[in-house]
Structures are given as C-alpha cells and as structure tokens.
PDB file of C-alpha atoms and ligand atoms in Angstrom:
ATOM      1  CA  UNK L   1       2.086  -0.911   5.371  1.00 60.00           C
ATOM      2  CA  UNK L   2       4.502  -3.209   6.077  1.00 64.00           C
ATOM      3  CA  UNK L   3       8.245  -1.842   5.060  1.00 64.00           C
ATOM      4  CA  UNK L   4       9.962  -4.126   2.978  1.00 63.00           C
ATOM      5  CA  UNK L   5      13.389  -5.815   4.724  1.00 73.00           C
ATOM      6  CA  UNK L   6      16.102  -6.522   1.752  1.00 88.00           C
ATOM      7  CA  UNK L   7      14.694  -9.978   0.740  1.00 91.00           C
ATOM      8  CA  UNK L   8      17.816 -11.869   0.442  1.00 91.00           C
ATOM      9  CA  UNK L   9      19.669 -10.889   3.114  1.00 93.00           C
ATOM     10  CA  UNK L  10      16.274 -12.248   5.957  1.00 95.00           C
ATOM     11  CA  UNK L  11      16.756 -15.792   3.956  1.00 95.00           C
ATOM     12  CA  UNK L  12      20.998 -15.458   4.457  1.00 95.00           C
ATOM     13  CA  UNK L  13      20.057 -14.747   8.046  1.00 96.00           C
ATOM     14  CA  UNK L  14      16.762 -17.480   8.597  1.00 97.00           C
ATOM     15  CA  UNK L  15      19.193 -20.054   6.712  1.00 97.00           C
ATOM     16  CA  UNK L  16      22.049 -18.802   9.057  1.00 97.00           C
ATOM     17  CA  UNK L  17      20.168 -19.510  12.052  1.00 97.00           C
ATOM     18  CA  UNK L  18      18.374 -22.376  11.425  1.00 98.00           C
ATOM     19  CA  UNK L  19      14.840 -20.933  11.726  1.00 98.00           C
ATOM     20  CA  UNK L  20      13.523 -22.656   8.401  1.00 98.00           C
ATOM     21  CA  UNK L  21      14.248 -26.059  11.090  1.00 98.00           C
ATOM     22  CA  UNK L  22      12.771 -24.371  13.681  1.00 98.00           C
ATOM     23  CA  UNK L  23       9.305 -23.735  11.812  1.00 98.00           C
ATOM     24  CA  UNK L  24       9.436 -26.549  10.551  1.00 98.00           C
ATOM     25  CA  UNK L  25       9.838 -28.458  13.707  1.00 98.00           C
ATOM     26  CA  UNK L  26       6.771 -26.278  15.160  1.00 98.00           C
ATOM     27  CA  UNK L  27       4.639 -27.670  11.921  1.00 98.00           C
ATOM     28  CA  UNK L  28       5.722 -30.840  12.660  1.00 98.00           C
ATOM     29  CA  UNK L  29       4.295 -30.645  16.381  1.00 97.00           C
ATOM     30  CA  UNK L  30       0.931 -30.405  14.658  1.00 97.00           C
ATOM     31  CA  UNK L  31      -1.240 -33.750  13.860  1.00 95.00           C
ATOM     32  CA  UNK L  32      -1.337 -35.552  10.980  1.00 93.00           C
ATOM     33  CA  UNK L  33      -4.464 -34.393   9.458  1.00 94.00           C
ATOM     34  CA  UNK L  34      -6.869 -35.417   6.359  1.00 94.00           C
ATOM     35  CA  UNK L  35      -9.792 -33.907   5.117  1.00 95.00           C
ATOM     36  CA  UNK L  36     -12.636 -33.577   2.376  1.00 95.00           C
ATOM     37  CA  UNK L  37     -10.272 -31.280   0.280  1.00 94.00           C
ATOM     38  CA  UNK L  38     -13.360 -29.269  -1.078  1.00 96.00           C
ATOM     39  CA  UNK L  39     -11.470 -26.437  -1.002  1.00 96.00           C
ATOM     40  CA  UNK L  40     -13.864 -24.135   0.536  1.00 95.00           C
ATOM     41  CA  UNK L  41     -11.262 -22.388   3.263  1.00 95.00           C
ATOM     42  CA  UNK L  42      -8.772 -21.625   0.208  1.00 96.00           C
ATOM     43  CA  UNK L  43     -11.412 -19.929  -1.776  1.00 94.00           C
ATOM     44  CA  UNK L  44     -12.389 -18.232   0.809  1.00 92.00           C
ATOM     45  CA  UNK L  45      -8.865 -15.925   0.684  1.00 94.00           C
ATOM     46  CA  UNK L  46      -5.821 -16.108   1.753  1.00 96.00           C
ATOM     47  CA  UNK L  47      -4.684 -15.941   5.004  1.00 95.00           C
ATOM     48  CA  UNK L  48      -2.584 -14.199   7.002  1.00 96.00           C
ATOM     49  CA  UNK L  49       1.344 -15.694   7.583  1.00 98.00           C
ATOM     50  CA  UNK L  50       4.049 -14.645   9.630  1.00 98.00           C
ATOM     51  CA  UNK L  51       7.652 -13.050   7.505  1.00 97.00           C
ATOM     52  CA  UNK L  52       9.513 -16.306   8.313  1.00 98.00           C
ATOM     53  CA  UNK L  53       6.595 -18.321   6.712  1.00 98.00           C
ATOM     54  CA  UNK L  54       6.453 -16.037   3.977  1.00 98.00           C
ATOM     55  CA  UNK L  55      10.427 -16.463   3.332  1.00 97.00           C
ATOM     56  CA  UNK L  56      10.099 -20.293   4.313  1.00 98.00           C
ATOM     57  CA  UNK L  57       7.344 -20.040   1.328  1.00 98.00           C
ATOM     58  CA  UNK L  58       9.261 -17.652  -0.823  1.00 97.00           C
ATOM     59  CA  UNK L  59      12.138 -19.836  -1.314  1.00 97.00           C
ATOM     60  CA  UNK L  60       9.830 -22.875  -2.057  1.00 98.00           C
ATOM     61  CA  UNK L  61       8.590 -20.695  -4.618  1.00 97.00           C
ATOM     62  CA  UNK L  62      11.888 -19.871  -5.892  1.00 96.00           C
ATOM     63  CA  UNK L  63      13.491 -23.417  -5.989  1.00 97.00           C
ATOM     64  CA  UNK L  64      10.904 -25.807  -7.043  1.00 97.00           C
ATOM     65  CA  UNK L  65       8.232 -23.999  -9.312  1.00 97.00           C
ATOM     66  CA  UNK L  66       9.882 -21.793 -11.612  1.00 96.00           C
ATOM     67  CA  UNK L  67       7.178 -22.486 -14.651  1.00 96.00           C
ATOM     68  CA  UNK L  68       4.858 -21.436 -12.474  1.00 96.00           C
ATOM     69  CA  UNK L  69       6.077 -17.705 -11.310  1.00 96.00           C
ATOM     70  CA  UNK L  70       4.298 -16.001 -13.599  1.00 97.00           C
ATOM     71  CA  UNK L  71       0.867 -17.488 -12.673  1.00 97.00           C
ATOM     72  CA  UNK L  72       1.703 -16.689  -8.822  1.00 98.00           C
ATOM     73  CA  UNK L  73       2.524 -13.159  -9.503  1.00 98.00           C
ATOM     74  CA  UNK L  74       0.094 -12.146 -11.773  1.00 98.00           C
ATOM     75  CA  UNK L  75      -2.696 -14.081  -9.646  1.00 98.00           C
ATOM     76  CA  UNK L  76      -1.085 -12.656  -6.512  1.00 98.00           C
ATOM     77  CA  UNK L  77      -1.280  -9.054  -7.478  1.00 97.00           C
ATOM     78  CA  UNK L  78      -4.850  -9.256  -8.478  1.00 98.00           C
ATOM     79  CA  UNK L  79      -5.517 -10.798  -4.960  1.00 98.00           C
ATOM     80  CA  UNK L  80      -3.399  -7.998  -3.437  1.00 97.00           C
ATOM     81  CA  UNK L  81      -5.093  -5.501  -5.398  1.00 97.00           C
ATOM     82  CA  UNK L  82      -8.831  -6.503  -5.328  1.00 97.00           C
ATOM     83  CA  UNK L  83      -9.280  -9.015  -2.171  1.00 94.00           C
ATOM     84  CA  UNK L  84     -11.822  -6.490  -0.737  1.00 93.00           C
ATOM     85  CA  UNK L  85     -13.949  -5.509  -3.601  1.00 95.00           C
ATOM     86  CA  UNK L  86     -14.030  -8.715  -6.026  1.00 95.00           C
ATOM     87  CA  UNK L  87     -15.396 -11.763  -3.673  1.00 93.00           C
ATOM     88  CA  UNK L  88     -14.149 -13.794  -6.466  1.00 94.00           C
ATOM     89  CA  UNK L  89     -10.828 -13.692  -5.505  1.00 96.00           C
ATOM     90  CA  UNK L  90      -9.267 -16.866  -4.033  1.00 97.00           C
ATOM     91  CA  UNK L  91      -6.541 -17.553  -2.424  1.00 98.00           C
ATOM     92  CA  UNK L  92      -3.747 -17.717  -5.529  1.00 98.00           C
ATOM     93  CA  UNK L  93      -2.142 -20.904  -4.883  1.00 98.00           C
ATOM     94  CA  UNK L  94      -5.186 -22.771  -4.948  1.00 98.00           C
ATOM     95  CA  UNK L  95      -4.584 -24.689  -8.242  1.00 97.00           C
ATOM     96  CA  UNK L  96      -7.071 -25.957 -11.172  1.00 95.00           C
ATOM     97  CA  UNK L  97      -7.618 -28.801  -9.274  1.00 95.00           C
ATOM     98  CA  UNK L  98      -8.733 -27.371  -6.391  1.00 94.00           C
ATOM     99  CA  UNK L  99      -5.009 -28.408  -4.501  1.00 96.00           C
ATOM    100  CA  UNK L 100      -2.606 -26.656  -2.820  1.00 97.00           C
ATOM    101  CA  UNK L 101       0.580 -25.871  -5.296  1.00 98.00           C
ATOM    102  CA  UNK L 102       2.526 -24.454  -2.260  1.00 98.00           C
ATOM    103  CA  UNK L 103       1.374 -27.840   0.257  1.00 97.00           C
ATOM    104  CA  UNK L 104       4.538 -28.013   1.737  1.00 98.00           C
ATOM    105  CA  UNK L 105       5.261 -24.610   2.701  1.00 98.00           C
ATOM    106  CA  UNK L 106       1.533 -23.558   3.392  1.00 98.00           C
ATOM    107  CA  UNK L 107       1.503 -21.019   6.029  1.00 98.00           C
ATOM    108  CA  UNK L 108       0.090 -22.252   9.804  1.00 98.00           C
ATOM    109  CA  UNK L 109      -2.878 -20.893   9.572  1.00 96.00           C
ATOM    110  CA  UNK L 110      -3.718 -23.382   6.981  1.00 97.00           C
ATOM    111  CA  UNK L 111      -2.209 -26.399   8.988  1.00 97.00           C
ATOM    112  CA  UNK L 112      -4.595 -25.724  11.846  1.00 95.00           C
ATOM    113  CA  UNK L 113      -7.562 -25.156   9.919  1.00 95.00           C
ATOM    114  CA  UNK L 114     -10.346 -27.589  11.631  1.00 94.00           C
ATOM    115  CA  UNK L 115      -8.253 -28.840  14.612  1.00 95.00           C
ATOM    116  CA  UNK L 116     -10.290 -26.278  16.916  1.00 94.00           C
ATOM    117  CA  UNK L 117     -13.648 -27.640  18.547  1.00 92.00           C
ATOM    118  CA  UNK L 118     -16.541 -26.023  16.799  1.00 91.00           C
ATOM    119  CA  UNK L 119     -16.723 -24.015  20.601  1.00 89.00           C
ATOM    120  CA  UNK L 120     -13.327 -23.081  20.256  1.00 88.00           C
ATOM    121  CA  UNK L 121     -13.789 -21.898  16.627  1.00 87.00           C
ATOM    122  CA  UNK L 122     -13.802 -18.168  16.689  1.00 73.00           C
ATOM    123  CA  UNK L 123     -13.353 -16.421  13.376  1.00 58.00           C
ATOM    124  CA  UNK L 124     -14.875 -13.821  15.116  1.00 58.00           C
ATOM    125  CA  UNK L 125     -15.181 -10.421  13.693  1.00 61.00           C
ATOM    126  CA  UNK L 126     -12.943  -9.727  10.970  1.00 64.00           C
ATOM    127  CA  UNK L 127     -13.376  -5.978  11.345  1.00 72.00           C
ATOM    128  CA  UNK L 128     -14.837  -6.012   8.031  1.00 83.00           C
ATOM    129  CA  UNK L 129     -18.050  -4.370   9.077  1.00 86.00           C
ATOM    130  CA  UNK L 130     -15.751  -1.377  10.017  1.00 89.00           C
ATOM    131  CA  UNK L 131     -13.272  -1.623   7.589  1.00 90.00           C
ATOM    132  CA  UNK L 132     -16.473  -1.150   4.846  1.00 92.00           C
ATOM    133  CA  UNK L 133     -17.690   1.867   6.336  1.00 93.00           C
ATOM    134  CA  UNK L 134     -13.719   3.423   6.472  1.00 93.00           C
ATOM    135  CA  UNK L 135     -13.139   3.018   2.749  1.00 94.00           C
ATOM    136  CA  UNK L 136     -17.216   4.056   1.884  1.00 95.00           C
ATOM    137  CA  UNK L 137     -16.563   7.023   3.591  1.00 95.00           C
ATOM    138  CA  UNK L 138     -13.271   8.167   2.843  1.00 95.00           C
ATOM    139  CA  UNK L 139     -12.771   6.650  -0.521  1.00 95.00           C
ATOM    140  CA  UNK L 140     -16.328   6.201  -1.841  1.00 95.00           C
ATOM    141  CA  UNK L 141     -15.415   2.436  -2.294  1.00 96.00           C
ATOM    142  CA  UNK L 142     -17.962  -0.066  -1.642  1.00 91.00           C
ATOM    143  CA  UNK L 143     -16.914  -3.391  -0.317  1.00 91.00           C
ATOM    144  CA  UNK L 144     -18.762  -5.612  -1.213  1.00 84.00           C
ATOM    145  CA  UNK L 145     -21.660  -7.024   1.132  1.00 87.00           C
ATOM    146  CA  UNK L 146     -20.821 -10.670   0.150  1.00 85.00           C
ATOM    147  CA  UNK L 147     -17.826 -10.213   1.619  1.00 87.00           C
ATOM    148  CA  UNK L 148     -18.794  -8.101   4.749  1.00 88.00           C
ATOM    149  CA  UNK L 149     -21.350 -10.334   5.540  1.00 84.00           C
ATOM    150  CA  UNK L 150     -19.438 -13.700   5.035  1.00 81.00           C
ATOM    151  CA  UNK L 151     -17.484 -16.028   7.622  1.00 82.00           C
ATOM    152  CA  UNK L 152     -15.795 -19.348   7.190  1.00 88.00           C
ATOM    153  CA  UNK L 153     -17.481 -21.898   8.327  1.00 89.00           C
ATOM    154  CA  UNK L 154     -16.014 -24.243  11.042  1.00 93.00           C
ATOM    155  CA  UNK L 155     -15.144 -27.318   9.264  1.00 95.00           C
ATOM    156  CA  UNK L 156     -16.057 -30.856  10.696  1.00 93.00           C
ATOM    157  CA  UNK L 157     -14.116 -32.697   7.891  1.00 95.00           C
ATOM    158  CA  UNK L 158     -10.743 -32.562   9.604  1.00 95.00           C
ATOM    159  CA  UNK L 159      -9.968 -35.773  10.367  1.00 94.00           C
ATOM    160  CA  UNK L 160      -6.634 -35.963  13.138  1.00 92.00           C
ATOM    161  CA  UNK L 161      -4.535 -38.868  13.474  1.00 93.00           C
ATOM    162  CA  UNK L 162      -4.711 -37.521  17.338  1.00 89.00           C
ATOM    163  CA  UNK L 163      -8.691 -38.369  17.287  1.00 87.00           C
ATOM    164  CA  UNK L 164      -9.040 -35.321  19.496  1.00 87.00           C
ATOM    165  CA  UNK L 165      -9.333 -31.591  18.733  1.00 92.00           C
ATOM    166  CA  UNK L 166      -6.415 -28.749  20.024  1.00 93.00           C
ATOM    167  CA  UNK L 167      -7.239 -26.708  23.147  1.00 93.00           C
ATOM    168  CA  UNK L 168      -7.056 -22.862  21.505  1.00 92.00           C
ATOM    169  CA  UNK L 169      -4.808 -22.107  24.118  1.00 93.00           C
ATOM    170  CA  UNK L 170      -1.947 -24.783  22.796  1.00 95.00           C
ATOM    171  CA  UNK L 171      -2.510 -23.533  19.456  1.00 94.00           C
ATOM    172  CA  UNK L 172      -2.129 -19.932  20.137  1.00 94.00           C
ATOM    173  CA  UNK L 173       1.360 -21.156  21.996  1.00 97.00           C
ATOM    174  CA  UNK L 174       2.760 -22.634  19.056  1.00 97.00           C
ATOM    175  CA  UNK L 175       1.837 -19.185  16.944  1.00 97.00           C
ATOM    176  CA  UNK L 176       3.891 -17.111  19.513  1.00 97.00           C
ATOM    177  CA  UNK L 177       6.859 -19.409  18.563  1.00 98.00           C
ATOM    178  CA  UNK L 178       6.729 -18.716  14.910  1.00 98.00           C
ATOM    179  CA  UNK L 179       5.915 -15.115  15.927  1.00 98.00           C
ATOM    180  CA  UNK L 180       9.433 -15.186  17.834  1.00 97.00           C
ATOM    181  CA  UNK L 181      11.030 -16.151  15.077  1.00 98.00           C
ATOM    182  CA  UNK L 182      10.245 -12.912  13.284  1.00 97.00           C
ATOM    183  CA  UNK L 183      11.430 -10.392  16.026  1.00 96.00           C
ATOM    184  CA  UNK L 184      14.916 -10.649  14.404  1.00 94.00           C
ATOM    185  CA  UNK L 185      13.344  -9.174  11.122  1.00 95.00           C
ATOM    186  CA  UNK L 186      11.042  -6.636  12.758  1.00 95.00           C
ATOM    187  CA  UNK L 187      10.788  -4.510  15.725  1.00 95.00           C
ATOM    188  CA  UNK L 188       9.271  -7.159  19.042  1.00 97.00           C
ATOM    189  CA  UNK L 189       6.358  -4.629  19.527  1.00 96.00           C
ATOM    190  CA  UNK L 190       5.106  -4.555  15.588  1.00 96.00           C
ATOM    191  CA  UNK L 191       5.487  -8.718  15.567  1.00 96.00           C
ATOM    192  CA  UNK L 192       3.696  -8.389  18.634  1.00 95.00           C
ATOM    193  CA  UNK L 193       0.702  -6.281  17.493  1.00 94.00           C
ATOM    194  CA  UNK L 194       0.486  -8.800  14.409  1.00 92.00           C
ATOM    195  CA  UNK L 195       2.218  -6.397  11.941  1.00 93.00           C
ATOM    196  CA  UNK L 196       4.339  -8.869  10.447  1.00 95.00           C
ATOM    197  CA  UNK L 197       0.942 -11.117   9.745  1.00 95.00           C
ATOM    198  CA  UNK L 198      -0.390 -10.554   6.340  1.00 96.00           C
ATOM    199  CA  UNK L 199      -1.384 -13.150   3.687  1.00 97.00           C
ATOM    200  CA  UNK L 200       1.288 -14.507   1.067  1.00 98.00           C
ATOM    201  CA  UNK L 201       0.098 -12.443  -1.556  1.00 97.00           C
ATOM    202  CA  UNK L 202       0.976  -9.883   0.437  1.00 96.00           C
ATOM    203  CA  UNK L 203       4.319 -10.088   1.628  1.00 96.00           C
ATOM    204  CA  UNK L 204       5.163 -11.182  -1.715  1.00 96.00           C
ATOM    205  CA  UNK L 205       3.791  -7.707  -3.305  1.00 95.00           C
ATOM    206  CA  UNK L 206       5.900  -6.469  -0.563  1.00 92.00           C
ATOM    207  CA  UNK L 207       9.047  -7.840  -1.976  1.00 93.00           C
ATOM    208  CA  UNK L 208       7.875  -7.268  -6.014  1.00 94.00           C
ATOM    209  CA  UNK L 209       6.265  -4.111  -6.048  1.00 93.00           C
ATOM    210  CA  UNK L 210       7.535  -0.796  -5.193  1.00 87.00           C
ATOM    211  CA  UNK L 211       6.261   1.316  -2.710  1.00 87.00           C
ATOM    212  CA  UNK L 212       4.401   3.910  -4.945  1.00 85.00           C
ATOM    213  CA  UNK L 213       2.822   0.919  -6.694  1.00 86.00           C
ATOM    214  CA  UNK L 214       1.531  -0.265  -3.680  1.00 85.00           C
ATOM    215  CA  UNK L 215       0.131   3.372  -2.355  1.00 87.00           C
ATOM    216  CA  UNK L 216      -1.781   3.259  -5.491  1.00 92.00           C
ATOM    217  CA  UNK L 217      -4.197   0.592  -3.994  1.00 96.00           C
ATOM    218  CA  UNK L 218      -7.137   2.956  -3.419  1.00 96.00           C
ATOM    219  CA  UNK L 219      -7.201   3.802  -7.235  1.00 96.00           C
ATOM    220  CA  UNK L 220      -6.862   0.139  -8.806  1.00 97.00           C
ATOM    221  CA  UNK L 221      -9.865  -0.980  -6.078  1.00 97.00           C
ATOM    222  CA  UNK L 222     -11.826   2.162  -6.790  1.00 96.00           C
ATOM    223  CA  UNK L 223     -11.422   1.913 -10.369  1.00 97.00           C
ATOM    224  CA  UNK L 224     -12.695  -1.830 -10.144  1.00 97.00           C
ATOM    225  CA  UNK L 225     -15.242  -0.941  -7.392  1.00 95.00           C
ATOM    226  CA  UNK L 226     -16.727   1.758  -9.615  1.00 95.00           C
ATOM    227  CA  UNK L 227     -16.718   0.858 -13.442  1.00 96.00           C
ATOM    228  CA  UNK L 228     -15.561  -2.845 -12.736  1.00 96.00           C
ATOM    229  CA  UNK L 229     -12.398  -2.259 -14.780  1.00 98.00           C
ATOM    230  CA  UNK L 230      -8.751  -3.522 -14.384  1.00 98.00           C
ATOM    231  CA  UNK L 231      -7.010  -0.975 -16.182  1.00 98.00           C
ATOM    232  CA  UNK L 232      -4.523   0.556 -13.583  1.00 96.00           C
ATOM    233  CA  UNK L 233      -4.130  -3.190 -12.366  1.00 97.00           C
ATOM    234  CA  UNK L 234      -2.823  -4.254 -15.643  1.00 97.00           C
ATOM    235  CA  UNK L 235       0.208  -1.878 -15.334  1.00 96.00           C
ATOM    236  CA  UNK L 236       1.206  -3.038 -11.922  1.00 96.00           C
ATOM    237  CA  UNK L 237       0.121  -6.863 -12.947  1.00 97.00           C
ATOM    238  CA  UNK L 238       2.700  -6.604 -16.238  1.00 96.00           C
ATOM    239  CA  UNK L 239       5.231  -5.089 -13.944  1.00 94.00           C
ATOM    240  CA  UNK L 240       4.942  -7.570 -11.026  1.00 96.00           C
ATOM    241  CA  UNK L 241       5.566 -10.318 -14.205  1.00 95.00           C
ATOM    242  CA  UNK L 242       9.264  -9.304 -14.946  1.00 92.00           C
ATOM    243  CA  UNK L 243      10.035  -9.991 -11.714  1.00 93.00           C
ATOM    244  CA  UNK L 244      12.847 -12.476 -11.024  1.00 90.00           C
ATOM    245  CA  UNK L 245      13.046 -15.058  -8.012  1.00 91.00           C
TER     246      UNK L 245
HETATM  247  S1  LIG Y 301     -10.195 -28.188   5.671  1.00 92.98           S
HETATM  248 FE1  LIG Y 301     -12.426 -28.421   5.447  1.00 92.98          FE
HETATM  249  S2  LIG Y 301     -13.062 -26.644   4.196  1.00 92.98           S
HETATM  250 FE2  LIG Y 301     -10.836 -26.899   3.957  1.00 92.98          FE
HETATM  251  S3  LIG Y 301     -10.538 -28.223   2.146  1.00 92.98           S
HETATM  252 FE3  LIG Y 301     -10.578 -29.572   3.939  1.00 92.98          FE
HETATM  253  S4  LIG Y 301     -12.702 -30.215   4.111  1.00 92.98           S
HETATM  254 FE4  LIG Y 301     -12.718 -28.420   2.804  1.00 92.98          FE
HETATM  255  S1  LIG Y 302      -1.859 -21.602   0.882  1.00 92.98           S
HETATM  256 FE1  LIG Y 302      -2.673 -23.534   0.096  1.00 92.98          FE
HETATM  257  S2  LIG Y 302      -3.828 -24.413   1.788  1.00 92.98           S
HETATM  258 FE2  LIG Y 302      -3.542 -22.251   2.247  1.00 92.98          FE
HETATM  259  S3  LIG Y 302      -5.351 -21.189   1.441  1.00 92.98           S
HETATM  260 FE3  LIG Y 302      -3.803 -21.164  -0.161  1.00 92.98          FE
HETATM  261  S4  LIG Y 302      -4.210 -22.953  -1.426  1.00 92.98           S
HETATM  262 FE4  LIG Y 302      -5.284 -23.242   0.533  1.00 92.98          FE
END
C-alpha cells in the first residue's frame, strides 16, 4: 500500500518546481491523436498513473469541477473497493456520454493508448491469473473469470497526426521522465519498481480515506464477492463524500 505523502505540501513543491510544465511538456511530445471515442479502453478500468499525474489531476479536480466531487468520490471508492470482483466497474471519470470529464489531465497511459503497432501492443499478462488464485486461497474471494480472462484489445482507431505508430522503446522513454518526476515524492527504488503507479481512483482513496479504511478492502470485496452486497462500502462511500478538495 502506497503511504500517503501530506497532499498539499507535493502540489506546494510540484508547483514550486515547475513539474506540472514539465509533464505537461512530455504530453505535449506526444501526437495529436483522434479516434472512434467508443469508449471501450475507459470501461475497461482505470489505469495506472504516476503521483505527479495524480496531483497534476488532483488539482484539475479541485479547481475546475467542484459540482462534480461528489460523483468522483463516491464513483471512485466503489472502483477502489470492487475493481476486482464487479467487472462492471469502469473507469470513474468516464462520463454519461461516454467522454472523458478529466480530458485534460488524463493520465499517460491514456494519451498513448493505440499509438503502439498491433506487434508492439503487449498488454501482456496482467498477473490476474495469479492474483485470482492469491485472494481464492487466502481470502475465499472469487475474482471474477470475466475479468481474469479479459484483455484490452489493441485498438486500430487511433488515428495520429504523425501517420506513423511509436517505437515501444520511445514510449517507454518518455514514461521514465514522468517517473523521474516522482523520485522527489518517493524513495528512487519504489518509483522504480512502479510503486508510485496505481490508477486515479487510487491515489485519490489514498489522499481521502484513512488507512484503516483502506485495510478493510478484503471485507467490503468479500462481502460483495459473497452475498453481492455493498453494505460495509456504504460506510466508507458516505465518508469518502465529506471530503473537501
Ligand atoms: S482509443 Fe480506441 S478503444 Fe479507446 S475510445 Fe478511442 S476508439 Fe475506442
Ligand atoms: S481517465 Fe479519461 S481517458 Fe482515461 S480511462 Fe478514464 S475516462 Fe478514459
């Protein structure tokens, strides 16, 4: 689990230093992209962002969308809470209309989506064949198969004002520079091993939630895994709703 830094002193610092310029100048170094918007990769889940993003994203959040923080956080703490055993979560910030409310601040995994060639495109194994046997056997929580069993497809509907797609290697460079930016947050070797990586919902249940409401994971997903019930989550889904930006 990640341990939550004091939230507003990283933005004094990334404001400080300039880093929200700096990421943004490493977004910018991306194409100019269009695409189908059928929303398939955002209802797929959410995925994983660096700390700086999630500040960068956090502040966005703060300054521009105030009606809307109590949709985020209750729809981010369900996502926190039951990403592995409801496959009907999607990512949060996909809105009604199947758009991105946070466009501008979306992390880089979501700017990159469907500039790899389809050889290039490795999602790989997600460790989620593992993963389900961990929590089966130590927890008696099933994850569920549609989700063990599922991938995201490679997308041919990413149209780049480049015309060409991005060798992996030149994309994985421009993640190490965002990745830099959060070794003055976090120890180099946990940025390193991808320990600052999680998915917004995440980092922000990092900042809203305490840290016995997070340790109480297990229950809310075996409570929902077994009887399909969101009692426990309603507790920590009414608390994460007083929060203030
Ligand atoms: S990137 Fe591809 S999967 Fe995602 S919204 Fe666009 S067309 Fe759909
Ligand atoms: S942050 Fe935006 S673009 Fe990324 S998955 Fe969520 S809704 Fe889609």
């Amino acid at each position: 689990m990640l341990q939550p830094v004091e939230l507003y002193s990283a933005l004094g610092k990334a404001d400080q230093n300039n880093f929200f310029q700096e990421l943004q100048k490493i977004y910018d170094s991306l194409p100019q992209t269009t695409c189908a918007g059928c929303a398939t990769c955002c209802n797929w889940g959410s995925p994983p962002a660096f700390f700086i993003e999630y500040l960068n994203m956090y502040k966005y959040l703060r300054d521009n969308l105030k009606d809307k923080w109590t949709e985020f956080l209750e729809k981010s703490t369900e996502y926190y809470y039951l990403e592995l055993v409801d496959p009907k979560q999607k990512c949060p910030f996909l809105n009604s209309d199947n758009k991105c409310s946070i466009y501008p601040v979306r992390p880089f995994t979501c700017r990159s989506f469907g500039l790899l060639s389809k050889e290039d495109f490795e999602t790989g194994d997600r460790g989620l064949q593992q993963l389900a046997k961990k929590y089966w056997e130590d927890y008696g929580i099933k994850i569920a198969d549609e989700l063990v069993n599922s991938e995201l497809p490679w997308c041919d509907k990413v149209v780049s004002d480049r015309g060409s797609y991005i060798p992996k290697v030149d994309l994985a460079g421009l993640a190490v520079q965002i990745a830099k930016l959060d070794y003055t947050f976090f120890p180099q070797e946990l940025v390193d091993q991808e320990g600052t990586l999680l998915s917004y919902p995440a980092h922000l249940m990092n900042t809203v939630l305490g840290t016995g409401a997070r340790a109480r994971k297990i229950k809310v997903m075996k409570e929902f895994s077994d009887f399909g019930t969101k009692n426990l989550l309603s507790t920590f889904i009414e608390k994460a709703r007083t929060f203030q930006f």
